[in-house]
Each structure stands twice: as C-alpha cells, then as structure tokens.
C-alpha cells in the first residue's frame, strides 16, 4: 500500500524485515521442539541473524525466497544451521508466519473497531432528541432524530467488530505438517508443540497449505467493515451538500484548504476517501475468494495475490477506521438546519398522520389515502402549509390538527431505541 494511506504501526507489520522475522521465529520454534539439536546448537540457532538485503541477494541465485532465507539464516548459525528447516516445507514456514503477522494486524484493527462503536454511541446519545427529516429514495419521508441515525451506525460497527474478532481468531492457525501435509518427516505432536510455542492452533488438515477459506473469511469481514464505514461516509456526503447542510466534516479554518481555486469550498474529502477506498477492499475480498480453490494438495497461485491483498487490506482498514473515528468525533451537526429542512415540504411529511386520522374516523383506507395524498401534493406544489389547507376544509370531520402535526409523535420512542446502546457500548 502506498505511504499516503499507511499508518506507521500497521505498516511495520508488513515490511520485509517483519515478514522474515516471523519466518525466523517459526524456524527457531521448530528447532527448539526437535529432538536432534544439542543445547549449544540451539543457542546458535536462536542467535542466528539475517538481513533483508542478504536474503534478496541470495534469492537471485535460488529463485526461491524461503530457500534463500534458510540459506542465510543457516550460514549465520554455523554448523548448527543444519537443523534449520529440518523436515519442514516452505508452506509450513510461510503460512504459520503469516498467521503471526495477521495476529499482529488484528491487535491493531480490533481496538479501533471497538472505538468506533463507542464514538457512534456517544454521538447518538448526544443527539437523541435532535429532530431531523428521515429520507427514503433521497426524498423527505418522516421525521426522525440524528441520534437514531448514529445509533444505527453504532450497532453496525458493533457487528463489524464482532465479525472482525471472529475472522482474526479463525485465521490464527499454523501448520507444521511437511510436504503434502502428511507429517512424513515429523508428527502431529511435534506440530502441536511448535505451534504452542508460537501461540497458534494447528490446522486440522493442512494438505500442504492452510486452507484459504480462512483468509477469504478475514477479507470478507474487512470488506464488510469498510462497507459500514462507507455507509456512514455516504450519509455525511449527502448531508454536507450545500442545499442540505445538516452536518459537515470538521474543517480547520485558517489552515485547511478545500479547493486550490475556490477559497470558499469546504468539501467532504474524508468521506469521499472512505467511499473510494472501501471499493478497493471489496475487490481484495473477491481476490481472496478466488484464492480458495488451489490445485490438489498445493499450488502457489494464491501466493502472489496474497502478498498484495493481505497487507493492503489490513493497512487500508486501519486507515479507514482512523478516518471514520475522526469524522464521528469531530462531526459538526447543524440542528437548526435540520429543523428548517423539515419545513421544505410545507407539512406534507405529516401525510401518514392525516391518513391514519381519517381512517380512525371511518374512512376506507383507499379513500383516506387519496385525500391525504392530494392535500399533501397541493401543499408541496403550491408552497401552502398542509395544516392551513386542512383547516380551510369542512368536509373532513373534526380532525385534531394539533395531534396530526405534532412532530414529537414521530420521535417519542427515540430515547428508548437509543438506550439499547447500553447493551453494546
């Protein structure tokens, strides 16, 4: 992933140095659980070092990265180096080491995913009574509260946190089962001991690789988490439109520039960035699913793609969560604009209240619907308050207009719904 979207802590997980260090940890753990090496040999193996440059130079000869790494590490260990990679195959090292890297990535992603739940919940409670218009198809529907909107994002963030937690947990498995996964040079108990040293579980049947449905599940969870952030960001983009302006991204006045040409601009650039990069994560998830079907006991068609999509996906999700937290915590809410926008349809959004009142007074539903629809459209089209139109009529019976046009009726359960956040936040 390019440096622009890489936060340092997560970027450090995926450097060549970090990747080869996990290879070293696997090789050392395997040697430590082996019966052959003497104690002085184990000390030499533990002290063995490598450099990325030396491995890359050796790979020019071997045309095989793990073999090059083993050559360099073995040379550093001296005579004891003969015990490195003993009975192992490349996938034992690569897949087990990858699980270690993914565990480190999860330790960064999961706290931020949890912080998003708290951030959304805090804004939901803050705006539980902030009345705004609810929109369906992008068109005014009925009043809701901004707190209810934010509560929905909080619960979705909670589900995504749980999904990510499960996905990172199920991918934390390794394999030390040798060529084609039959333990021909080792045994299952040896595998269990090696993986226990590394804090990993053993894949029940690894063929020669850990099955890639595990990694696909992780990238699906990452893609879903990003889609949730995109849903939130899309809402902010709509609400920040000049004609709406009910909410805005935080903007550093006097420092930040919204446009190189138009000084007045304050654009929803963070939200747009979230939406754009979420598309990349969905594409990576598709590639991960394509990696599931490998030939026979192993091929490496998954390998090249994984070197891109696993680092990029964890790096991007980490970055998107950081952006979303900044948005959620710093979002500027214009409650006055929300109330003003409620009046744009001149009361037409109270049409269901009128419909139900007419039905309650004996009208058929179809008759009541036609009356309410015609009156609402007239109010909207002519710019005349619906309440005034109804008050001027004497053919509708004794309607309680105060009750029909009481906006509090729509949001009377908002506090109870937002209180459900206590279960998760």
Tab-separated table of N, CA and C in Angstrom, residues 182-343:
chain	number	residue	atom	x	y	z
A	182	UNK	N	1.424	-34.639	5.233
A	182	UNK	CA	1.289	-35.996	5.789
A	182	UNK	C	2.186	-36.253	6.991
A	183	UNK	N	2.948	-35.263	7.447
A	183	UNK	CA	3.869	-35.418	8.574
A	183	UNK	C	4.922	-36.494	8.292
A	184	UNK	N	5.323	-36.643	7.045
A	184	UNK	CA	6.256	-37.718	6.685
A	184	UNK	C	7.610	-37.557	7.370
A	185	UNK	N	8.002	-36.317	7.694
A	185	UNK	CA	9.289	-36.095	8.353
A	185	UNK	C	9.117	-35.617	9.792
A	186	UNK	N	7.865	-35.464	10.230
A	186	UNK	CA	7.603	-35.001	11.595
A	186	UNK	C	6.475	-35.842	12.178
A	187	UNK	N	5.649	-35.252	13.037
A	187	UNK	CA	4.453	-35.926	13.531
A	187	UNK	C	3.517	-34.875	14.117
A	188	UNK	N	2.248	-35.214	14.291
A	188	UNK	CA	1.281	-34.223	14.771
A	188	UNK	C	1.616	-33.641	16.141
A	189	UNK	N	2.179	-34.440	17.017
A	189	UNK	CA	2.525	-33.926	18.346
A	189	UNK	C	3.627	-32.874	18.264
A	190	UNK	N	4.574	-33.116	17.388
A	190	UNK	CA	5.633	-32.126	17.161
A	190	UNK	C	5.018	-30.817	16.651
A	191	UNK	N	4.097	-30.918	15.715
A	191	UNK	CA	3.416	-29.737	15.203
A	191	UNK	C	2.722	-28.983	16.333
A	192	UNK	N	2.033	-29.725	17.190
A	192	UNK	CA	1.300	-29.085	18.282
A	192	UNK	C	2.245	-28.315	19.189
A	193	UNK	N	3.406	-28.907	19.494
A	193	UNK	CA	4.357	-28.251	20.390
A	193	UNK	C	4.946	-26.992	19.750
A	194	UNK	N	5.291	-27.074	18.481
A	194	UNK	CA	5.857	-25.915	17.797
A	194	UNK	C	4.854	-24.760	17.778
A	195	UNK	N	3.622	-25.093	17.406
A	195	UNK	CA	2.608	-24.046	17.313
A	195	UNK	C	2.252	-23.491	18.686
A	196	UNK	N	2.308	-24.328	19.725
A	196	UNK	CA	2.044	-23.836	21.083
A	196	UNK	C	3.078	-22.789	21.478
A	197	UNK	N	4.321	-22.998	21.074
A	197	UNK	CA	5.352	-22.003	21.349
A	197	UNK	C	5.019	-20.653	20.719
A	198	UNK	N	4.345	-20.720	19.590
A	198	UNK	CA	4.017	-19.508	18.838
A	198	UNK	C	2.640	-18.952	19.187
A	199	UNK	N	1.903	-19.663	20.038
A	199	UNK	CA	0.577	-19.197	20.429
A	199	UNK	C	-0.474	-19.390	19.360
A	200	UNK	N	-0.305	-20.410	18.513
A	200	UNK	CA	-1.237	-20.669	17.424
A	200	UNK	C	-1.870	-22.046	17.573
A	201	UNK	N	-3.034	-22.203	16.957
A	201	UNK	CA	-3.664	-23.515	16.869
A	201	UNK	C	-3.215	-24.202	15.593
A	202	UNK	N	-3.379	-25.528	15.544
A	202	UNK	CA	-2.998	-26.294	14.355
A	202	UNK	C	-4.184	-26.442	13.416
A	203	UNK	N	-3.917	-26.298	12.131
A	203	UNK	CA	-4.929	-26.577	11.119
A	203	UNK	C	-5.193	-28.081	11.110
A	204	UNK	N	-6.460	-28.530	11.245
A	204	UNK	CA	-6.743	-29.977	11.319
A	204	UNK	C	-6.232	-30.762	10.120
A	205	UNK	N	-6.492	-30.274	8.920
A	205	UNK	CA	-5.978	-30.915	7.705
A	205	UNK	C	-5.418	-29.802	6.832
A	206	UNK	N	-4.099	-29.760	6.711
A	206	UNK	CA	-3.484	-28.630	6.030
A	206	UNK	C	-3.041	-28.946	4.605
A	207	UNK	N	-3.274	-30.174	4.122
A	207	UNK	CA	-2.663	-30.622	2.858
A	207	UNK	C	-1.212	-30.167	2.908
A	208	UNK	N	-0.815	-29.193	2.095
A	208	UNK	CA	0.496	-28.585	2.303
A	208	UNK	C	0.357	-27.119	2.666
A	209	UNK	N	-0.868	-26.606	2.575
A	209	UNK	CA	-1.113	-25.214	2.927
A	209	UNK	C	-2.312	-25.139	3.865
A	210	UNK	N	-2.351	-24.063	4.642
A	210	UNK	CA	-3.552	-23.766	5.408
A	210	UNK	C	-4.649	-23.385	4.412
A	211	UNK	N	-5.827	-23.991	4.487
A	211	UNK	CA	-6.884	-23.692	3.515
A	211	UNK	C	-7.205	-22.198	3.468
A	212	UNK	N	-7.392	-21.708	2.260
A	212	UNK	CA	-7.530	-20.262	2.062
A	212	UNK	C	-8.935	-19.724	2.292
A	213	UNK	N	-9.876	-20.588	2.632
A	213	UNK	CA	-11.181	-20.044	3.022
A	213	UNK	C	-11.047	-19.218	4.294
A	214	UNK	N	-10.053	-19.534	5.114
A	214	UNK	CA	-9.821	-18.759	6.339
A	214	UNK	C	-9.437	-17.314	5.999
A	215	UNK	N	-8.535	-17.156	5.073
A	215	UNK	CA	-8.083	-15.819	4.694
A	215	UNK	C	-9.176	-15.080	3.930
A	216	UNK	N	-9.957	-15.832	3.161
A	216	UNK	CA	-11.092	-15.221	2.460
A	216	UNK	C	-12.120	-14.698	3.460
A	217	UNK	N	-12.351	-15.460	4.532
A	217	UNK	CA	-13.293	-15.006	5.562
A	217	UNK	C	-12.814	-13.706	6.194
A	218	UNK	N	-11.524	-13.613	6.443
A	218	UNK	CA	-10.988	-12.393	7.029
A	218	UNK	C	-11.191	-11.208	6.091
A	219	UNK	N	-10.891	-11.387	4.820
A	219	UNK	CA	-11.035	-10.263	3.891
A	219	UNK	C	-12.491	-9.927	3.610
A	220	UNK	N	-13.380	-10.904	3.739
A	220	UNK	CA	-14.807	-10.594	3.653
A	220	UNK	C	-15.230	-9.751	4.849
A	221	UNK	N	-14.743	-10.100	6.035
A	221	UNK	CA	-15.071	-9.315	7.233
A	221	UNK	C	-14.510	-7.901	7.116
A	222	UNK	N	-13.302	-7.782	6.571
A	222	UNK	CA	-12.704	-6.463	6.369
A	222	UNK	C	-13.520	-5.660	5.373
A	223	UNK	N	-13.953	-6.302	4.285
A	223	UNK	CA	-14.751	-5.603	3.276
A	223	UNK	C	-16.080	-5.140	3.853
A	224	UNK	N	-16.703	-5.959	4.694
A	224	UNK	CA	-17.966	-5.573	5.327
A	224	UNK	C	-17.760	-4.412	6.296
A	225	UNK	N	-16.667	-4.456	7.042
A	225	UNK	CA	-16.384	-3.355	7.956
A	225	UNK	C	-16.201	-2.052	7.184
A	226	UNK	N	-15.502	-2.136	6.063
A	226	UNK	CA	-15.309	-0.943	5.234
A	226	UNK	C	-16.621	-0.484	4.623
A	227	UNK	N	-17.483	-1.425	4.252
A	227	UNK	CA	-18.789	-1.052	3.701
A	227	UNK	C	-19.625	-0.310	4.733
A	228	UNK	N	-19.505	-0.711	5.993
A	228	UNK	CA	-20.204	0.007	7.060
A	228	UNK	C	-19.700	1.434	7.198
A	229	UNK	N	-18.388	1.597	7.107
A	229	UNK	CA	-17.823	2.941	7.166
A	229	UNK	C	-18.246	3.753	5.946
A	230	UNK	N	-18.339	3.085	4.805
A	230	UNK	CA	-18.789	3.770	3.594
A	230	UNK	C	-20.236	4.232	3.736
A	231	UNK	N	-21.062	3.423	4.369
A	231	UNK	CA	-22.466	3.821	4.564
A	231	UNK	C	-22.534	5.105	5.392
A	232	UNK	N	-21.756	5.161	6.448
A	232	UNK	CA	-21.695	6.372	7.269
A	232	UNK	C	-21.157	7.553	6.460
A	233	UNK	N	-20.080	7.329	5.726
A	233	UNK	CA	-19.466	8.405	4.948
A	233	UNK	C	-20.395	8.900	3.849
A	234	UNK	N	-21.144	7.998	3.248
A	234	UNK	CA	-22.089	8.407	2.203
A	234	UNK	C	-23.155	9.325	2.786
A	235	UNK	N	-23.625	9.020	3.983
A	235	UNK	CA	-24.609	9.874	4.642
A	235	UNK	C	-24.051	11.275	4.876
A	236	UNK	N	-22.814	11.343	5.343
A	236	UNK	CA	-22.209	12.653	5.602
A	236	UNK	C	-22.057	13.432	4.299
A	237	UNK	N	-21.675	12.752	3.238
A	237	UNK	CA	-21.535	13.436	1.943
A	237	UNK	C	-22.857	14.062	1.516
A	238	UNK	N	-23.951	13.319	1.703
A	238	UNK	CA	-25.267	13.861	1.342
A	238	UNK	C	-25.655	15.021	2.257
A	239	UNK	N	-25.420	14.861	3.544
A	239	UNK	CA	-25.836	15.903	4.485
A	239	UNK	C	-24.998	17.165	4.366
A	240	UNK	N	-23.800	17.065	3.792
A	240	UNK	CA	-22.940	18.239	3.660
A	240	UNK	C	-23.212	19.006	2.367
A	241	UNK	N	-24.048	18.478	1.486
A	241	UNK	CA	-24.369	19.231	0.275
A	241	UNK	C	-24.920	20.603	0.643
A	242	UNK	N	-24.568	21.613	-0.133
A	242	UNK	CA	-24.937	22.991	0.178
A	242	UNK	C	-26.431	23.144	0.402
A	243	UNK	N	-27.229	22.478	-0.420
A	243	UNK	CA	-28.682	22.601	-0.319
A	243	UNK	C	-29.238	21.949	0.941
A	244	UNK	N	-28.456	21.073	1.570
A	244	UNK	CA	-28.903	20.352	2.772
A	244	UNK	C	-28.216	20.930	4.006
A	245	UNK	N	-26.900	20.788	4.049
A	245	UNK	CA	-26.024	21.345	5.099
A	245	UNK	C	-26.530	21.070	6.522
A	246	UNK	N	-26.895	19.830	6.760
A	246	UNK	CA	-27.323	19.431	8.103
A	246	UNK	C	-26.149	18.951	8.950
A	247	UNK	N	-25.082	18.536	8.304
A	247	UNK	CA	-23.882	18.107	9.020
A	247	UNK	C	-22.679	18.339	8.114
A	248	UNK	N	-21.513	18.518	8.741
A	248	UNK	CA	-20.294	18.781	7.977
A	248	UNK	C	-19.104	18.088	8.627
A	249	UNK	N	-18.153	17.713	7.790
A	249	UNK	CA	-16.885	17.230	8.309
A	249	UNK	C	-16.189	18.361	9.070
A	250	UNK	N	-15.394	18.016	10.068
A	250	UNK	CA	-14.611	19.063	10.745
A	250	UNK	C	-13.655	19.720	9.755
A	251	UNK	N	-13.482	21.018	9.888
A	251	UNK	CA	-12.645	21.785	8.964
A	251	UNK	C	-11.787	22.743	9.772
A	252	UNK	N	-10.479	22.730	9.523
A	252	UNK	CA	-9.568	23.586	10.278
A	252	UNK	C	-9.494	24.954	9.595
A	253	UNK	N	-10.307	25.869	10.059
A	253	UNK	CA	-10.364	27.204	9.463
A	253	UNK	C	-9.014	27.904	9.602
A	254	UNK	N	-8.596	28.550	8.518
A	254	UNK	CA	-7.328	29.262	8.531
A	254	UNK	C	-6.140	28.394	8.196
A	255	UNK	N	-6.320	27.066	8.175
A	255	UNK	CA	-5.229	26.141	7.864
A	255	UNK	C	-5.582	25.262	6.665
A	256	UNK	N	-6.722	24.585	6.775
A	256	UNK	CA	-7.123	23.655	5.731
A	256	UNK	C	-7.624	24.407	4.501
A	257	UNK	N	-7.379	23.852	3.311
A	257	UNK	CA	-7.859	24.437	2.063
A	257	UNK	C	-8.768	23.441	1.362
A	258	UNK	N	-9.978	23.885	1.052
A	258	UNK	CA	-10.943	22.995	0.428
A	258	UNK	C	-10.782	22.883	-1.070
A	259	UNK	N	-10.209	23.903	-1.684
A	259	UNK	CA	-10.031	23.909	-3.132
A	259	UNK	C	-8.832	24.765	-3.461
A	260	UNK	N	-8.062	24.335	-4.468
A	260	UNK	CA	-6.913	25.144	-4.880
A	260	UNK	C	-7.357	26.392	-5.627
A	261	UNK	N	-8.603	26.390	-6.143
A	261	UNK	CA	-9.083	27.514	-6.947
A	261	UNK	C	-10.151	28.351	-6.257
A	262	UNK	N	-10.991	27.701	-5.424
A	262	UNK	CA	-12.155	28.380	-4.844
A	262	UNK	C	-12.035	28.418	-3.326
A	263	UNK	N	-11.600	29.525	-2.768
A	263	UNK	CA	-11.335	29.589	-1.326
A	263	UNK	C	-12.533	29.308	-0.437
A	264	UNK	N	-13.753	29.415	-0.970
A	264	UNK	CA	-14.918	29.219	-0.101
A	264	UNK	C	-15.217	27.748	0.167
A	265	UNK	N	-14.602	26.857	-0.585
A	265	UNK	CA	-15.026	25.452	-0.537
A	265	UNK	C	-14.646	24.753	0.771
A	266	UNK	N	-15.598	23.972	1.280
A	266	UNK	CA	-15.369	23.027	2.381
A	266	UNK	C	-15.954	21.704	1.908
A	267	UNK	N	-15.131	20.857	1.381
A	267	UNK	CA	-15.589	19.638	0.712
A	267	UNK	C	-15.531	18.427	1.646
A	268	UNK	N	-16.404	17.443	1.438
A	268	UNK	CA	-16.389	16.226	2.275
A	268	UNK	C	-15.325	15.239	1.796
A	269	UNK	N	-14.062	15.691	1.812
A	269	UNK	CA	-13.000	14.892	1.205
A	269	UNK	C	-12.701	13.613	1.988
A	270	UNK	N	-12.833	13.664	3.306
A	270	UNK	CA	-12.557	12.466	4.108
A	270	UNK	C	-13.616	11.400	3.828
A	271	UNK	N	-14.862	11.815	3.784
A	271	UNK	CA	-15.935	10.874	3.480
A	271	UNK	C	-15.765	10.283	2.090
A	272	UNK	N	-15.385	11.109	1.146
A	272	UNK	CA	-15.181	10.611	-0.215
A	272	UNK	C	-14.030	9.627	-0.273
A	273	UNK	N	-12.989	9.886	0.501
A	273	UNK	CA	-11.843	8.970	0.530
A	273	UNK	C	-12.254	7.621	1.107
A	274	UNK	N	-13.064	7.647	2.159
A	274	UNK	CA	-13.554	6.390	2.737
A	274	UNK	C	-14.339	5.604	1.695
A	275	UNK	N	-15.221	6.281	0.987
A	275	UNK	CA	-16.048	5.599	-0.013
A	275	UNK	C	-15.196	5.000	-1.123
A	276	UNK	N	-14.211	5.739	-1.594
A	276	UNK	CA	-13.381	5.243	-2.677
A	276	UNK	C	-12.529	4.060	-2.273
A	277	UNK	N	-11.913	4.125	-1.099
A	277	UNK	CA	-11.016	3.049	-0.677
A	277	UNK	C	-11.786	1.803	-0.243
A	278	UNK	N	-13.026	1.962	0.186
A	278	UNK	CA	-13.850	0.788	0.507
A	278	UNK	C	-14.036	-0.085	-0.731
A	279	UNK	N	-14.049	0.534	-1.902
A	279	UNK	CA	-14.180	-0.232	-3.147
A	279	UNK	C	-12.969	-1.141	-3.355
A	280	UNK	N	-11.799	-0.649	-2.987
A	280	UNK	CA	-10.586	-1.460	-3.118
A	280	UNK	C	-10.695	-2.705	-2.245
A	281	UNK	N	-11.217	-2.524	-1.040
A	281	UNK	CA	-11.320	-3.661	-0.113
A	281	UNK	C	-12.325	-4.691	-0.604
A	282	UNK	N	-13.390	-4.255	-1.256
A	282	UNK	CA	-14.320	-5.232	-1.832
A	282	UNK	C	-13.648	-6.015	-2.956
A	283	UNK	N	-12.832	-5.337	-3.745
A	283	UNK	CA	-12.093	-6.031	-4.791
A	283	UNK	C	-11.110	-7.035	-4.224
A	284	UNK	N	-10.431	-6.656	-3.133
A	284	UNK	CA	-9.489	-7.578	-2.494
A	284	UNK	C	-10.202	-8.798	-1.936
A	285	UNK	N	-11.406	-8.599	-1.408
A	285	UNK	CA	-12.176	-9.731	-0.882
A	285	UNK	C	-12.522	-10.701	-1.994
A	286	UNK	N	-12.819	-10.188	-3.163
A	286	UNK	CA	-13.102	-11.068	-4.308
A	286	UNK	C	-11.866	-11.877	-4.664
A	287	UNK	N	-10.702	-11.236	-4.686
A	287	UNK	CA	-9.461	-11.956	-4.982
A	287	UNK	C	-9.206	-13.048	-3.944
A	288	UNK	N	-9.537	-12.770	-2.683
A	288	UNK	CA	-9.330	-13.769	-1.631
A	288	UNK	C	-10.210	-14.995	-1.844
A	289	UNK	N	-11.439	-14.779	-2.295
A	289	UNK	CA	-12.318	-15.915	-2.589
A	289	UNK	C	-11.761	-16.717	-3.768
A	290	UNK	N	-11.210	-16.025	-4.749
A	290	UNK	CA	-10.595	-16.721	-5.891
A	290	UNK	C	-9.409	-17.569	-5.463
A	291	UNK	N	-8.777	-17.208	-4.345
A	291	UNK	CA	-7.611	-17.957	-3.866
A	291	UNK	C	-7.966	-19.270	-3.179
A	292	UNK	N	-9.240	-19.500	-2.923
A	292	UNK	CA	-9.627	-20.687	-2.142
A	292	UNK	C	-9.359	-21.975	-2.920
A	293	UNK	N	-9.663	-21.985	-4.193
A	293	UNK	CA	-9.552	-23.211	-4.995
A	293	UNK	C	-8.136	-23.364	-5.545
A	294	UNK	N	-7.336	-24.217	-4.894
A	294	UNK	CA	-5.971	-24.500	-5.331
A	294	UNK	C	-5.898	-25.913	-5.912
A	295	UNK	N	-4.887	-26.168	-6.706
A	295	UNK	CA	-4.740	-27.480	-7.333
A	295	UNK	C	-4.237	-28.527	-6.332
A	296	UNK	N	-4.941	-29.647	-6.280
A	296	UNK	CA	-4.513	-30.810	-5.498
A	296	UNK	C	-4.095	-30.399	-4.080
A	297	UNK	N	-2.923	-30.857	-3.626
A	297	UNK	CA	-2.504	-30.561	-2.257
A	297	UNK	C	-1.885	-29.177	-2.110
A	298	UNK	N	-1.469	-28.582	-3.245
A	298	UNK	CA	-0.923	-27.233	-3.145
A	298	UNK	C	-0.531	-26.720	-4.522
A	299	UNK	N	-0.836	-25.446	-4.769
A	299	UNK	CA	-0.118	-24.688	-5.782
A	299	UNK	C	0.174	-23.332	-5.168
A	300	UNK	N	0.767	-22.427	-5.921
A	300	UNK	CA	1.065	-21.123	-5.324
A	300	UNK	C	0.370	-19.990	-6.081
A	301	UNK	N	-0.749	-20.316	-6.726
A	301	UNK	CA	-1.480	-19.245	-7.416
A	301	UNK	C	-2.037	-18.220	-6.433
A	302	UNK	N	-2.203	-18.614	-5.179
A	302	UNK	CA	-2.694	-17.683	-4.164
A	302	UNK	C	-1.604	-16.735	-3.678
A	303	UNK	N	-0.352	-17.173	-3.796
A	303	UNK	CA	0.748	-16.504	-3.113
A	303	UNK	C	0.952	-15.063	-3.572
A	304	UNK	N	1.059	-14.874	-4.881
A	304	UNK	CA	1.303	-13.527	-5.386
A	304	UNK	C	0.199	-12.565	-5.011
A	305	UNK	N	-1.052	-13.003	-5.135
A	305	UNK	CA	-2.181	-12.140	-4.792
A	305	UNK	C	-2.167	-11.794	-3.311
A	306	UNK	N	-1.851	-12.790	-2.460
A	306	UNK	CA	-1.865	-12.539	-1.011
A	306	UNK	C	-0.806	-11.539	-0.583
A	307	UNK	N	0.303	-11.527	-1.276
A	307	UNK	CA	1.358	-10.576	-0.916
A	307	UNK	C	0.892	-9.136	-1.117
A	308	UNK	N	-0.167	-8.977	-1.912
A	308	UNK	CA	-0.751	-7.658	-2.129
A	308	UNK	C	-1.976	-7.452	-1.248
A	309	UNK	N	-2.929	-8.382	-1.328
A	309	UNK	CA	-4.238	-8.108	-0.735
A	309	UNK	C	-4.261	-8.199	0.784
A	310	UNK	N	-3.443	-9.048	1.396
A	310	UNK	CA	-3.476	-9.136	2.857
A	310	UNK	C	-2.841	-7.909	3.515
A	311	UNK	N	-1.631	-7.511	3.121
A	311	UNK	CA	-1.117	-6.262	3.690
A	311	UNK	C	-2.004	-5.066	3.346
A	312	UNK	N	-2.384	-4.949	2.073
A	312	UNK	CA	-3.163	-3.781	1.665
A	312	UNK	C	-4.496	-3.690	2.394
A	313	UNK	N	-5.151	-4.817	2.593
A	313	UNK	CA	-6.473	-4.791	3.217
A	313	UNK	C	-6.390	-4.403	4.685
A	314	UNK	N	-5.443	-4.957	5.412
A	314	UNK	CA	-5.319	-4.599	6.822
A	314	UNK	C	-4.840	-3.153	6.974
A	315	UNK	N	-3.932	-2.730	6.112
A	315	UNK	CA	-3.448	-1.351	6.158
A	315	UNK	C	-4.581	-0.379	5.845
A	316	UNK	N	-5.363	-0.686	4.808
A	316	UNK	CA	-6.456	0.208	4.429
A	316	UNK	C	-7.545	0.260	5.486
A	317	UNK	N	-7.912	-0.890	6.046
A	317	UNK	CA	-8.954	-0.861	7.078
A	317	UNK	C	-8.488	-0.051	8.279
A	318	UNK	N	-7.246	-0.230	8.664
A	318	UNK	CA	-6.695	0.562	9.764
A	318	UNK	C	-6.812	2.049	9.455
A	319	UNK	N	-6.487	2.431	8.239
A	319	UNK	CA	-6.546	3.832	7.826
A	319	UNK	C	-7.985	4.338	7.786
A	320	UNK	N	-8.899	3.542	7.240
A	320	UNK	CA	-10.300	3.958	7.144
A	320	UNK	C	-10.931	4.086	8.520
A	321	UNK	N	-10.593	3.194	9.430
A	321	UNK	CA	-11.117	3.314	10.793
A	321	UNK	C	-10.623	4.606	11.444
A	322	UNK	N	-9.378	4.938	11.202
A	322	UNK	CA	-8.823	6.191	11.735
A	322	UNK	C	-9.582	7.388	11.181
A	323	UNK	N	-9.857	7.391	9.878
A	323	UNK	CA	-10.613	8.487	9.274
A	323	UNK	C	-12.026	8.560	9.834
A	324	UNK	N	-12.673	7.407	9.963
A	324	UNK	CA	-14.054	7.385	10.439
A	324	UNK	C	-14.153	7.856	11.887
A	325	UNK	N	-13.177	7.505	12.694
A	325	UNK	CA	-13.165	7.985	14.084
A	325	UNK	C	-13.044	9.503	14.119
A	326	UNK	N	-12.193	10.038	13.257
A	326	UNK	CA	-12.039	11.488	13.182
A	326	UNK	C	-13.349	12.151	12.769
A	327	UNK	N	-14.040	11.528	11.832
A	327	UNK	CA	-15.322	12.067	11.377
A	327	UNK	C	-16.373	12.001	12.473
A	328	UNK	N	-16.505	10.830	13.077
A	328	UNK	CA	-17.559	10.642	14.074
A	328	UNK	C	-17.377	11.577	15.261
A	329	UNK	N	-16.136	11.705	15.709
A	329	UNK	CA	-15.888	12.529	16.895
A	329	UNK	C	-15.963	14.028	16.598
A	330	UNK	N	-15.564	14.422	15.376
A	330	UNK	CA	-15.493	15.838	15.072
A	330	UNK	C	-16.630	16.359	14.221
A	331	UNK	N	-17.599	15.510	13.903
A	331	UNK	CA	-18.678	15.904	13.016
A	331	UNK	C	-19.414	17.137	13.540
A	332	UNK	N	-19.602	18.108	12.662
A	332	UNK	CA	-20.327	19.330	13.010
A	332	UNK	C	-21.790	19.131	12.618
A	333	UNK	N	-22.682	19.217	13.601
A	333	UNK	CA	-24.110	18.970	13.382
A	333	UNK	C	-24.861	20.293	13.444
A	334	UNK	N	-25.619	20.589	12.402
A	334	UNK	CA	-26.396	21.826	12.343
A	334	UNK	C	-27.866	21.514	12.637
A	335	UNK	N	-28.210	21.519	13.921
A	335	UNK	CA	-29.582	21.197	14.321
A	335	UNK	C	-30.582	22.211	13.783
A	336	UNK	N	-30.144	23.473	13.641
A	336	UNK	CA	-31.058	24.491	13.133
A	336	UNK	C	-31.431	24.227	11.670
A	337	UNK	N	-30.445	23.772	10.895
A	337	UNK	CA	-30.731	23.432	9.503
A	337	UNK	C	-31.651	22.222	9.417
A	338	UNK	N	-31.487	21.295	10.318
A	338	UNK	CA	-32.355	20.123	10.329
A	338	UNK	C	-33.807	20.534	10.558
A	339	UNK	N	-34.010	21.430	11.523
A	339	UNK	CA	-35.371	21.882	11.792
A	339	UNK	C	-35.922	22.689	10.611
A	340	UNK	N	-35.084	23.513	10.011
A	340	UNK	CA	-35.540	24.308	8.871
A	340	UNK	C	-35.915	23.416	7.695
A	341	UNK	N	-35.121	22.383	7.469
A	341	UNK	CA	-35.394	21.496	6.333
A	341	UNK	C	-36.679	20.692	6.509
A	342	UNK	N	-37.116	20.534	7.746
A	342	UNK	CA	-38.390	19.846	7.987
A	342	UNK	C	-39.556	20.585	7.339
A	343	UNK	N	-39.376	21.878	7.118
A	343	UNK	CA	-40.458	22.698	6.570
A	343	UNK	C	-40.458	22.772	5.047
